[in-house]
PDB file of C-alpha atoms in Angstrom:
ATOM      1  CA  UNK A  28     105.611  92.565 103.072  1.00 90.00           C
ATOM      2  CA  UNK A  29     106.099  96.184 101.796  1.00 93.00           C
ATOM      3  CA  UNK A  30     107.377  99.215 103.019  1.00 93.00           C
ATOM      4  CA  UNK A  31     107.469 102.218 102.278  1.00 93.00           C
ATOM      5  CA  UNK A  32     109.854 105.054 103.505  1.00 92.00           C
ATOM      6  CA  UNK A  33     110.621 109.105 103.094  1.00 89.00           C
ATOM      7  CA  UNK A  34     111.217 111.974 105.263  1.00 85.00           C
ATOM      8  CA  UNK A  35     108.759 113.013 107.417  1.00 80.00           C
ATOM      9  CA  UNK A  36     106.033 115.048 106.034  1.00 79.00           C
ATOM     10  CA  UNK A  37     106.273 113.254 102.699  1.00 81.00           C
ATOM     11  CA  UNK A  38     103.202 111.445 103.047  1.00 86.00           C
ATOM     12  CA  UNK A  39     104.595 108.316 103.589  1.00 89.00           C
ATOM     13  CA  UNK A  40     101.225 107.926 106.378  1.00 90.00           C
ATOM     14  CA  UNK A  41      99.155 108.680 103.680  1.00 92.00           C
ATOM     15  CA  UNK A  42     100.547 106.350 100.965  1.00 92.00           C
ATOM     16  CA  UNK A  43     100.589 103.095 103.252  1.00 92.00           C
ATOM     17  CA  UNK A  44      97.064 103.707 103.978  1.00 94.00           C
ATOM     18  CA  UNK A  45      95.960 104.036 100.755  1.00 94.00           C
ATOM     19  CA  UNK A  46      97.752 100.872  99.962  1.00 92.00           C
ATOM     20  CA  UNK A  47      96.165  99.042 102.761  1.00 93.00           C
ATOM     21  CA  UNK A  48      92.906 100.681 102.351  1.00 94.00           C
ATOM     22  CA  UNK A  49      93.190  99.294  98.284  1.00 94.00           C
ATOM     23  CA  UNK A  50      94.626  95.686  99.665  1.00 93.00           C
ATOM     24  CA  UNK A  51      91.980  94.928 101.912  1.00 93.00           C
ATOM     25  CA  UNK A  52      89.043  96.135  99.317  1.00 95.00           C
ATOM     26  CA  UNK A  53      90.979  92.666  97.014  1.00 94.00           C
ATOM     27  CA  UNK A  54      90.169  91.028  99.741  1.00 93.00           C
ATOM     28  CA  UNK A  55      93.376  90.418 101.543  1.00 93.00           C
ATOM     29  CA  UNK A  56      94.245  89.955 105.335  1.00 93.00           C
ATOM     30  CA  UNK A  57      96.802  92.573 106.344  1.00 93.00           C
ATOM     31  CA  UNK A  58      99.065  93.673 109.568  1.00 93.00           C
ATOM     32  CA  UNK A  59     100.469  97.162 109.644  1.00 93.00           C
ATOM     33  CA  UNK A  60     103.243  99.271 111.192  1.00 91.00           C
ATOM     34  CA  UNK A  61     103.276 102.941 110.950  1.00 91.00           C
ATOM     35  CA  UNK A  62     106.350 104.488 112.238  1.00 89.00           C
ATOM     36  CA  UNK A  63     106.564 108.205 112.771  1.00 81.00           C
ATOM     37  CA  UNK A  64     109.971 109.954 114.236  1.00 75.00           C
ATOM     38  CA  UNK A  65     110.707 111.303 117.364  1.00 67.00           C
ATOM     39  CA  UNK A  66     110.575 115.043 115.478  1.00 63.00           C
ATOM     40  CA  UNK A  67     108.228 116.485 114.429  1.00 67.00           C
ATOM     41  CA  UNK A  68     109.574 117.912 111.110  1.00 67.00           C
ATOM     42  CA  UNK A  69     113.246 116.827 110.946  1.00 66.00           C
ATOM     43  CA  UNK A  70     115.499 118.513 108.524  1.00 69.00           C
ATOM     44  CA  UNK A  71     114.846 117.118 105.265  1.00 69.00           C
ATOM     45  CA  UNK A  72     117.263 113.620 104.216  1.00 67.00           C
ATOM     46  CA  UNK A  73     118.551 113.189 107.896  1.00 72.00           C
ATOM     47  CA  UNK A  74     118.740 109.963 109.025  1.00 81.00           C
ATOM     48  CA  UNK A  75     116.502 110.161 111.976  1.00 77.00           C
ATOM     49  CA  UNK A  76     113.972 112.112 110.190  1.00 79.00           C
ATOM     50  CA  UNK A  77     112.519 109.102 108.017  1.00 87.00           C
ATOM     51  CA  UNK A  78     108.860 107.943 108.863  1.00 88.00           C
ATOM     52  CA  UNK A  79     107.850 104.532 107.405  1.00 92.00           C
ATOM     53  CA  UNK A  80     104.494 102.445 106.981  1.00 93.00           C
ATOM     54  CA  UNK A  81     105.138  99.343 107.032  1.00 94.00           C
ATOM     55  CA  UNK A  82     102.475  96.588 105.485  1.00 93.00           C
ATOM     56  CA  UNK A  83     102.189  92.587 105.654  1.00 92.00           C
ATOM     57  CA  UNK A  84      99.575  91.755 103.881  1.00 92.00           C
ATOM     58  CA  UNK A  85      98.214  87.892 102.065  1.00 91.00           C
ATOM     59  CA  UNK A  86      95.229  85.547 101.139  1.00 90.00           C
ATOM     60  CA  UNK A  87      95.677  83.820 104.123  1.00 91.00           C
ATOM     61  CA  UNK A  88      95.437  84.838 107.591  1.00 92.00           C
ATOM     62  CA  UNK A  89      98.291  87.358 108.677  1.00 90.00           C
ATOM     63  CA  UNK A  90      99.488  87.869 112.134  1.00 90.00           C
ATOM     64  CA  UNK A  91     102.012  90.452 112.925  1.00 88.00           C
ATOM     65  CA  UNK A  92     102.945  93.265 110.451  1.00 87.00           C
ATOM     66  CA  UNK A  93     106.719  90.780 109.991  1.00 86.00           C
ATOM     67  CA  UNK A  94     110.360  91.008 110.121  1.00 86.00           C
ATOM     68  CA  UNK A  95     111.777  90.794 106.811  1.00 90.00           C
ATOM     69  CA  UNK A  96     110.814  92.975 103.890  1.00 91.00           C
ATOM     70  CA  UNK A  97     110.021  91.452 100.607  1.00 92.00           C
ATOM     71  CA  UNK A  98     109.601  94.922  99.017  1.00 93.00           C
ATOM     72  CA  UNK A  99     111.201  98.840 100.032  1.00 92.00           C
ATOM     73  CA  UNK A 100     109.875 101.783  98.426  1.00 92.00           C
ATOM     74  CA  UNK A 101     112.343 104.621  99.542  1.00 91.00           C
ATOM     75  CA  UNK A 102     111.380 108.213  98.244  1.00 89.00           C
ATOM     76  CA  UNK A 103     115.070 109.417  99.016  1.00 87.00           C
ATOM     77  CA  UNK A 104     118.942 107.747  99.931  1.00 88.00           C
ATOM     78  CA  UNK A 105     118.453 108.773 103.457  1.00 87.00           C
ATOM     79  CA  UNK A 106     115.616 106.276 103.886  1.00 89.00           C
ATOM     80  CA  UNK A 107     117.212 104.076 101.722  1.00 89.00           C
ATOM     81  CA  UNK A 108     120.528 103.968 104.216  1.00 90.00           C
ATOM     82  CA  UNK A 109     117.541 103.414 107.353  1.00 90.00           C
ATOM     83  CA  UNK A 110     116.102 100.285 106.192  1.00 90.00           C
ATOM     84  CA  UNK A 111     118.184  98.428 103.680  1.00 90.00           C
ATOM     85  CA  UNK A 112     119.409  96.462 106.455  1.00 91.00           C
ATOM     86  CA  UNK A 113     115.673  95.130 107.283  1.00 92.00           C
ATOM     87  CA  UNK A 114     115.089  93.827 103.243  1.00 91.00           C
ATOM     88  CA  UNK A 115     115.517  89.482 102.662  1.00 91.00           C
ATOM     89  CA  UNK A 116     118.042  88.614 100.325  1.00 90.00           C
ATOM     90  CA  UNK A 117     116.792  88.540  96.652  1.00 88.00           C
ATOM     91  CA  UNK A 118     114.196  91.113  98.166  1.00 87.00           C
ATOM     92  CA  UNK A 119     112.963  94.276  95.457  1.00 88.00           C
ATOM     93  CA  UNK A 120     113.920  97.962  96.212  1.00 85.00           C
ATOM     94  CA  UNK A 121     113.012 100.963  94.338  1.00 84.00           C
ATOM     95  CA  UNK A 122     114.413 104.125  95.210  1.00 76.00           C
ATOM     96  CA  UNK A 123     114.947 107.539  93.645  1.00 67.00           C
ATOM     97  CA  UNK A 124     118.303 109.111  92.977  1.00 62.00           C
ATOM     98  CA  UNK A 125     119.668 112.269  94.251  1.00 58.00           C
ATOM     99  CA  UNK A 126     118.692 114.944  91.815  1.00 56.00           C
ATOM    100  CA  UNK A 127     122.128 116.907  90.553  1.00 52.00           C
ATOM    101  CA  UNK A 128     122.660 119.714  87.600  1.00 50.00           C
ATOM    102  CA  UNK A 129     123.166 117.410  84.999  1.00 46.00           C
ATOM    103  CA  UNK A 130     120.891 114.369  85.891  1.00 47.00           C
ATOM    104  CA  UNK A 131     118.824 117.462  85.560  1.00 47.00           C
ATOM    105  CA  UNK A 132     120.060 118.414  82.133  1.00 43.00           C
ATOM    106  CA  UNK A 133     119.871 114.872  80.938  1.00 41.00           C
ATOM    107  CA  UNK A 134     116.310 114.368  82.203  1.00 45.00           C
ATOM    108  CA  UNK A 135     115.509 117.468  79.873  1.00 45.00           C
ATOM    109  CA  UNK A 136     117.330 116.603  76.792  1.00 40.00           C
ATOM    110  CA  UNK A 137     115.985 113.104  76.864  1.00 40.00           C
ATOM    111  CA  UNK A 138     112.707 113.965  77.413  1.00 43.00           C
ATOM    112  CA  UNK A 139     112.720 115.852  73.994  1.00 41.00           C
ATOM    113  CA  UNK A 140     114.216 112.487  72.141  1.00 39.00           C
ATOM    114  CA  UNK A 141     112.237 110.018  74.311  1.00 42.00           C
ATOM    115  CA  UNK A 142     109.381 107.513  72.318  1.00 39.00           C
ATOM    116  CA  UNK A 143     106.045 107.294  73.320  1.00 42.00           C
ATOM    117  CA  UNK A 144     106.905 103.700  74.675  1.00 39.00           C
ATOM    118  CA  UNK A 145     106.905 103.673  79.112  1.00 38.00           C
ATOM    119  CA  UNK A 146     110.332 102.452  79.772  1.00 41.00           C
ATOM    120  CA  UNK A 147     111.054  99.642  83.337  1.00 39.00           C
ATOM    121  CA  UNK A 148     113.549 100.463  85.191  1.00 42.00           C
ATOM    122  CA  UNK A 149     115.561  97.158  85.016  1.00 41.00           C
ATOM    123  CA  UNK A 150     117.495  98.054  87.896  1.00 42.00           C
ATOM    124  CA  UNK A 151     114.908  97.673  90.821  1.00 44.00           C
ATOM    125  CA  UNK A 152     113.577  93.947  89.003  1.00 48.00           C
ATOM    126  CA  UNK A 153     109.780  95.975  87.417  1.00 43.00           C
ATOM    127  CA  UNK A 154     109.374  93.768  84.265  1.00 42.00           C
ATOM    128  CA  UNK A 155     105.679  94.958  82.449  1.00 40.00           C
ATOM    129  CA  UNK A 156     104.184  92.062  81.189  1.00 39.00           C
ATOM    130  CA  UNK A 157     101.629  92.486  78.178  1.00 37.00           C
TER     131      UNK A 157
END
């Protein structure tokens, strides 16, 4: 089960339909949960602002959209703070940081250095297998 999770108006709607619409063309059974906030456009990283979509999906038959999240995909720490709680232990997150002047700065300076080669961030458990 995957979610995934952002402010309102971030296309959060859009994403977990495209990642159902992709899931069931492979043939999968699926559930899903959207989940839109009470606002209509809250104030951008407030807590009650985040809008989810919420996807359960398997080669066998699937019931109920679930519980527990295997995966979170959270576009910012506000949405990250919302639905940690719900993830399984051993469960994968990704999330992005908080941009600042000199994560900024860094970005730039590494991006002259950086190789051709993609690099996995280790951190949220991607490995690229070849």
């Amino acid at each position: 089960m995957i979610r995934f999770a952002g402010d309102s108006g971030d296309g959060m709607q859009l994403t977990g339909e495209q990642f159902t619409t992709e899931s069931a063309w492979a043939g999968n059974d699926l559930a899903t949960l959207p989940n839109f906030p009470a606002e209509i456009r809250a104030p951008a990283g407030t807590l009650f602002g985040v809008s989810s979509f919420q996807l359960q999906f398997g080669s066998q038959r699937v019931y109920t959209p679930g519980d527990r999240l295997d995966c979170l995909v959270a576009m910012n720490p506000a949405a990250l703070k919302v639905h940690l709680s719900d993830l399984k232990p051993g469960g994968c997150s990704s999330s992005t940081r908080p941009r600042t002047k000199s994560a900024t700065s860094t970005r730039r300076a590494t991006r002259r250095t950086r190789s051709t080669t993609p690099r996995w961030p280790s951190a949220i458990g991607c490995t690229r297998s070849t």
